[in-house]
Amino acid sequence: MKTLLPRLILLHKQATSGRVRFLCLSSGVVAFAPLPALATLRDEAHAPTLHHHPTAVVREAELQLGLPEGAIVPEADFQAWVDTPDGDVAVLLASFAGIDPPFAAAERTGSRFIAITEARGLSEFERQLLRRAYEHVLG
């Protein structure tokens, strides 16, 4: 099975309150292309040992959102693997570096920031991904 280009979950964690919000694009929470309908989240115990370096995918996210270099910071040690009919996809995690979420960038791209409690409208698959990312961020 081949490995496809990695995707990214973007979040903002408020430094003072610890409030976590995820960027929800019009296509869902996986930037910047949705995963196929038949995608399934792989159990962490069966994840490949291959790790993607997040620099390229993070820089692409900054460009897509019209943000300066360094506005998004990779979250270390997070990598979820997704099985799709076309191959394996790594999903990485990154945080917005600013004090506040970049609301203007989200608005420009037709996106919004949501708390995990607002994820009910997402697919079960995306909720599983967010849950795994949320648990990672909170430790």
PDB file of C-alpha atoms in Angstrom:
ATOM      1  CA  MET A   1       0.000   0.000   0.000  1.00  0.00           C
ATOM      2  CA  LYS A   2       1.375   3.422  -0.887  1.00  0.00           C
ATOM      3  CA  THR A   3       1.681   6.425   1.414  1.00  0.00           C
ATOM      4  CA  LEU A   4      -0.103   9.603   0.336  1.00  0.00           C
ATOM      5  CA  LEU A   5       0.733  13.209   1.205  1.00  0.00           C
ATOM      6  CA  PRO A   6       0.105  13.999   4.885  1.00  0.00           C
ATOM      7  CA  ARG A   7      -2.814  16.124   6.063  1.00  0.00           C
ATOM      8  CA  LEU A   8      -2.990  18.532   8.975  1.00  0.00           C
ATOM      9  CA  ILE A   9      -5.289  19.321  11.878  1.00  0.00           C
ATOM     10  CA  LEU A  10      -4.905  22.944  12.974  1.00  0.00           C
ATOM     11  CA  LEU A  11      -5.742  24.178  16.445  1.00  0.00           C
ATOM     12  CA  HIS A  12      -5.328  27.127  18.751  1.00  0.00           C
ATOM     13  CA  LYS A  13      -4.717  26.689  22.468  1.00  0.00           C
ATOM     14  CA  GLN A  14      -5.276  29.794  24.568  1.00  0.00           C
ATOM     15  CA  ALA A  15      -2.172  30.239  26.720  1.00  0.00           C
ATOM     16  CA  THR A  16      -3.954  31.690  29.739  1.00  0.00           C
ATOM     17  CA  SER A  17      -7.137  29.624  29.842  1.00  0.00           C
ATOM     18  CA  GLY A  18      -6.102  26.444  28.042  1.00  0.00           C
ATOM     19  CA  ARG A  19      -9.149  26.702  25.759  1.00  0.00           C
ATOM     20  CA  VAL A  20      -8.620  24.568  22.641  1.00  0.00           C
ATOM     21  CA  ARG A  21     -10.304  25.400  19.330  1.00  0.00           C
ATOM     22  CA  PHE A  22      -9.891  23.602  16.027  1.00  0.00           C
ATOM     23  CA  LEU A  23      -9.946  25.177  12.588  1.00  0.00           C
ATOM     24  CA  CYS A  24     -12.939  23.761  10.736  1.00  0.00           C
ATOM     25  CA  LEU A  25     -12.740  24.323   6.996  1.00  0.00           C
ATOM     26  CA  SER A  26     -15.728  24.055   4.697  1.00  0.00           C
ATOM     27  CA  SER A  27     -14.523  20.506   3.901  1.00  0.00           C
ATOM     28  CA  GLY A  28     -13.978  19.490   7.551  1.00  0.00           C
ATOM     29  CA  VAL A  29     -11.146  19.573  10.063  1.00  0.00           C
ATOM     30  CA  VAL A  30      -8.464  17.934   7.937  1.00  0.00           C
ATOM     31  CA  ALA A  31      -6.540  20.561   5.962  1.00  0.00           C
ATOM     32  CA  PHE A  32      -6.635  21.106   3.062  1.00  0.00           C
ATOM     33  CA  ALA A  33      -8.260  18.252   1.230  1.00  0.00           C
ATOM     34  CA  PRO A  34     -10.892  15.990   2.747  1.00  0.00           C
ATOM     35  CA  LEU A  35     -10.102  12.344   3.180  1.00  0.00           C
ATOM     36  CA  PRO A  36     -12.187   9.786   1.242  1.00  0.00           C
ATOM     37  CA  ALA A  37     -15.513   8.681   2.686  1.00  0.00           C
ATOM     38  CA  LEU A  38     -14.093   5.197   3.305  1.00  0.00           C
ATOM     39  CA  ALA A  39     -11.167   6.481   5.403  1.00  0.00           C
ATOM     40  CA  THR A  40     -10.686   4.828   8.786  1.00  0.00           C
ATOM     41  CA  LEU A  41      -8.483   5.808  11.691  1.00  0.00           C
ATOM     42  CA  ARG A  42      -5.816   3.234  12.373  1.00  0.00           C
ATOM     43  CA  ASP A  43      -5.283   2.022  15.929  1.00  0.00           C
ATOM     44  CA  GLU A  44      -2.145   3.629  17.385  1.00  0.00           C
ATOM     45  CA  ALA A  45      -0.689   0.214  18.142  1.00  0.00           C
ATOM     46  CA  HIS A  46      -0.664  -0.589  14.412  1.00  0.00           C
ATOM     47  CA  ALA A  47       0.764   2.699  13.137  1.00  0.00           C
ATOM     48  CA  PRO A  48       3.777   2.546  10.823  1.00  0.00           C
ATOM     49  CA  THR A  49       7.146   3.592  12.168  1.00  0.00           C
ATOM     50  CA  LEU A  50       7.487   6.059   9.297  1.00  0.00           C
ATOM     51  CA  HIS A  51       7.262   9.667  10.495  1.00  0.00           C
ATOM     52  CA  HIS A  52       6.663  12.694   8.308  1.00  0.00           C
ATOM     53  CA  HIS A  53       8.514  15.920   8.962  1.00  0.00           C
ATOM     54  CA  PRO A  54       5.845  18.617   9.261  1.00  0.00           C
ATOM     55  CA  THR A  55       7.762  21.607   7.841  1.00  0.00           C
ATOM     56  CA  ALA A  56       6.420  21.426   4.281  1.00  0.00           C
ATOM     57  CA  VAL A  57       2.802  20.752   5.230  1.00  0.00           C
ATOM     58  CA  VAL A  58       2.860  23.492   7.897  1.00  0.00           C
ATOM     59  CA  ARG A  59       4.315  26.032   5.451  1.00  0.00           C
ATOM     60  CA  GLU A  60       1.678  25.079   2.885  1.00  0.00           C
ATOM     61  CA  ALA A  61      -1.021  25.709   5.525  1.00  0.00           C
ATOM     62  CA  GLU A  62       0.444  29.150   6.260  1.00  0.00           C
ATOM     63  CA  LEU A  63       0.368  29.977   2.552  1.00  0.00           C
ATOM     64  CA  GLN A  64      -3.185  28.675   2.096  1.00  0.00           C
ATOM     65  CA  LEU A  65      -4.361  30.791   5.035  1.00  0.00           C
ATOM     66  CA  GLY A  66      -2.336  33.853   4.053  1.00  0.00           C
ATOM     67  CA  LEU A  67      -0.290  33.780   7.263  1.00  0.00           C
ATOM     68  CA  PRO A  68       3.380  34.671   7.711  1.00  0.00           C
ATOM     69  CA  GLU A  69       6.041  32.029   8.136  1.00  0.00           C
ATOM     70  CA  GLY A  70       6.159  30.863  11.755  1.00  0.00           C
ATOM     71  CA  ALA A  71       2.463  31.553  12.400  1.00  0.00           C
ATOM     72  CA  ILE A  72       1.814  27.807  12.689  1.00  0.00           C
ATOM     73  CA  VAL A  73       3.929  25.541  14.879  1.00  0.00           C
ATOM     74  CA  PRO A  74       3.985  21.726  14.595  1.00  0.00           C
ATOM     75  CA  GLU A  75       2.836  19.776  17.659  1.00  0.00           C
ATOM     76  CA  ALA A  76       5.610  17.340  18.464  1.00  0.00           C
ATOM     77  CA  ASP A  77       5.012  13.624  18.743  1.00  0.00           C
ATOM     78  CA  PHE A  78       1.559  13.566  17.157  1.00  0.00           C
ATOM     79  CA  GLN A  79       0.859  11.531  14.075  1.00  0.00           C
ATOM     80  CA  ALA A  80      -2.344   9.660  13.374  1.00  0.00           C
ATOM     81  CA  TRP A  81      -2.534   7.205  10.493  1.00  0.00           C
ATOM     82  CA  VAL A  82      -5.573   6.853   8.298  1.00  0.00           C
ATOM     83  CA  ASP A  83      -6.315   3.936   5.998  1.00  0.00           C
ATOM     84  CA  THR A  84      -7.928   4.924   2.692  1.00  0.00           C
ATOM     85  CA  PRO A  85      -8.693   2.952  -0.477  1.00  0.00           C
ATOM     86  CA  ASP A  86      -5.863   4.877  -2.209  1.00  0.00           C
ATOM     87  CA  GLY A  87      -3.198   4.369   0.467  1.00  0.00           C
ATOM     88  CA  ASP A  88      -2.066   5.367   3.948  1.00  0.00           C
ATOM     89  CA  VAL A  89      -2.289   9.001   5.034  1.00  0.00           C
ATOM     90  CA  ALA A  90      -0.509  10.548   8.002  1.00  0.00           C
ATOM     91  CA  VAL A  91      -2.452  13.255   9.832  1.00  0.00           C
ATOM     92  CA  LEU A  92      -0.216  15.724  11.644  1.00  0.00           C
ATOM     93  CA  LEU A  93      -1.112  18.346  14.241  1.00  0.00           C
ATOM     94  CA  ALA A  94      -0.080  21.992  14.416  1.00  0.00           C
ATOM     95  CA  SER A  95      -1.002  25.032  16.507  1.00  0.00           C
ATOM     96  CA  PHE A  96      -1.446  28.670  15.666  1.00  0.00           C
ATOM     97  CA  ALA A  97       1.317  30.587  17.437  1.00  0.00           C
ATOM     98  CA  GLY A  98      -0.562  33.830  18.145  1.00  0.00           C
ATOM     99  CA  ILE A  99      -2.233  34.839  21.382  1.00  0.00           C
ATOM    100  CA  ASP A 100      -5.619  34.693  19.662  1.00  0.00           C
ATOM    101  CA  PRO A 101      -6.802  32.455  16.829  1.00  0.00           C
ATOM    102  CA  PRO A 102      -6.366  34.024  13.375  1.00  0.00           C
ATOM    103  CA  PHE A 103     -10.079  34.729  12.909  1.00  0.00           C
ATOM    104  CA  ALA A 104      -9.495  36.920   9.826  1.00  0.00           C
ATOM    105  CA  ALA A 105      -7.602  34.126   8.053  1.00  0.00           C
ATOM    106  CA  ALA A 106     -10.369  31.682   8.919  1.00  0.00           C
ATOM    107  CA  GLU A 107     -13.010  34.051   7.588  1.00  0.00           C
ATOM    108  CA  ARG A 108     -11.075  34.628   4.337  1.00  0.00           C
ATOM    109  CA  THR A 109     -11.048  30.899   3.691  1.00  0.00           C
ATOM    110  CA  GLY A 110     -14.657  30.223   4.689  1.00  0.00           C
ATOM    111  CA  SER A 111     -13.493  28.471   7.854  1.00  0.00           C
ATOM    112  CA  ARG A 112     -14.301  28.862  11.536  1.00  0.00           C
ATOM    113  CA  PHE A 113     -12.892  27.841  14.885  1.00  0.00           C
ATOM    114  CA  ILE A 114     -14.796  25.241  16.889  1.00  0.00           C
ATOM    115  CA  ALA A 115     -14.448  23.691  20.320  1.00  0.00           C
ATOM    116  CA  ILE A 116     -14.483  19.912  20.443  1.00  0.00           C
ATOM    117  CA  THR A 117     -18.003  20.136  21.897  1.00  0.00           C
ATOM    118  CA  GLU A 118     -19.135  21.755  18.632  1.00  0.00           C
ATOM    119  CA  ALA A 119     -17.952  18.817  16.501  1.00  0.00           C
ATOM    120  CA  ARG A 120     -21.303  16.989  16.549  1.00  0.00           C
ATOM    121  CA  GLY A 121     -21.970  17.914  12.915  1.00  0.00           C
ATOM    122  CA  LEU A 122     -18.742  16.296  11.749  1.00  0.00           C
ATOM    123  CA  SER A 123     -18.409  12.686  10.677  1.00  0.00           C
ATOM    124  CA  GLU A 124     -17.627  10.018  13.268  1.00  0.00           C
ATOM    125  CA  PHE A 125     -14.226   9.651  11.629  1.00  0.00           C
ATOM    126  CA  GLU A 126     -13.397  13.360  12.063  1.00  0.00           C
ATOM    127  CA  ARG A 127     -14.638  13.327  15.659  1.00  0.00           C
ATOM    128  CA  GLN A 128     -12.277  10.404  16.365  1.00  0.00           C
ATOM    129  CA  LEU A 129      -9.379  12.375  14.872  1.00  0.00           C
ATOM    130  CA  LEU A 130     -10.251  15.464  16.936  1.00  0.00           C
ATOM    131  CA  ARG A 131     -10.568  13.371  20.088  1.00  0.00           C
ATOM    132  CA  ARG A 132      -7.113  11.904  19.542  1.00  0.00           C
ATOM    133  CA  ALA A 133      -5.640  15.380  18.868  1.00  0.00           C
ATOM    134  CA  TYR A 134      -7.423  16.873  21.883  1.00  0.00           C
ATOM    135  CA  GLU A 135      -6.123  14.146  24.190  1.00  0.00           C
ATOM    136  CA  HIS A 136      -2.612  14.717  22.861  1.00  0.00           C
ATOM    137  CA  VAL A 137      -2.731  18.479  23.458  1.00  0.00           C
ATOM    138  CA  LEU A 138      -4.111  18.125  26.976  1.00  0.00           C
ATOM    139  CA  GLY A 139      -1.584  15.437  27.823  1.00  0.00           C
TER     140      GLY A 139
END
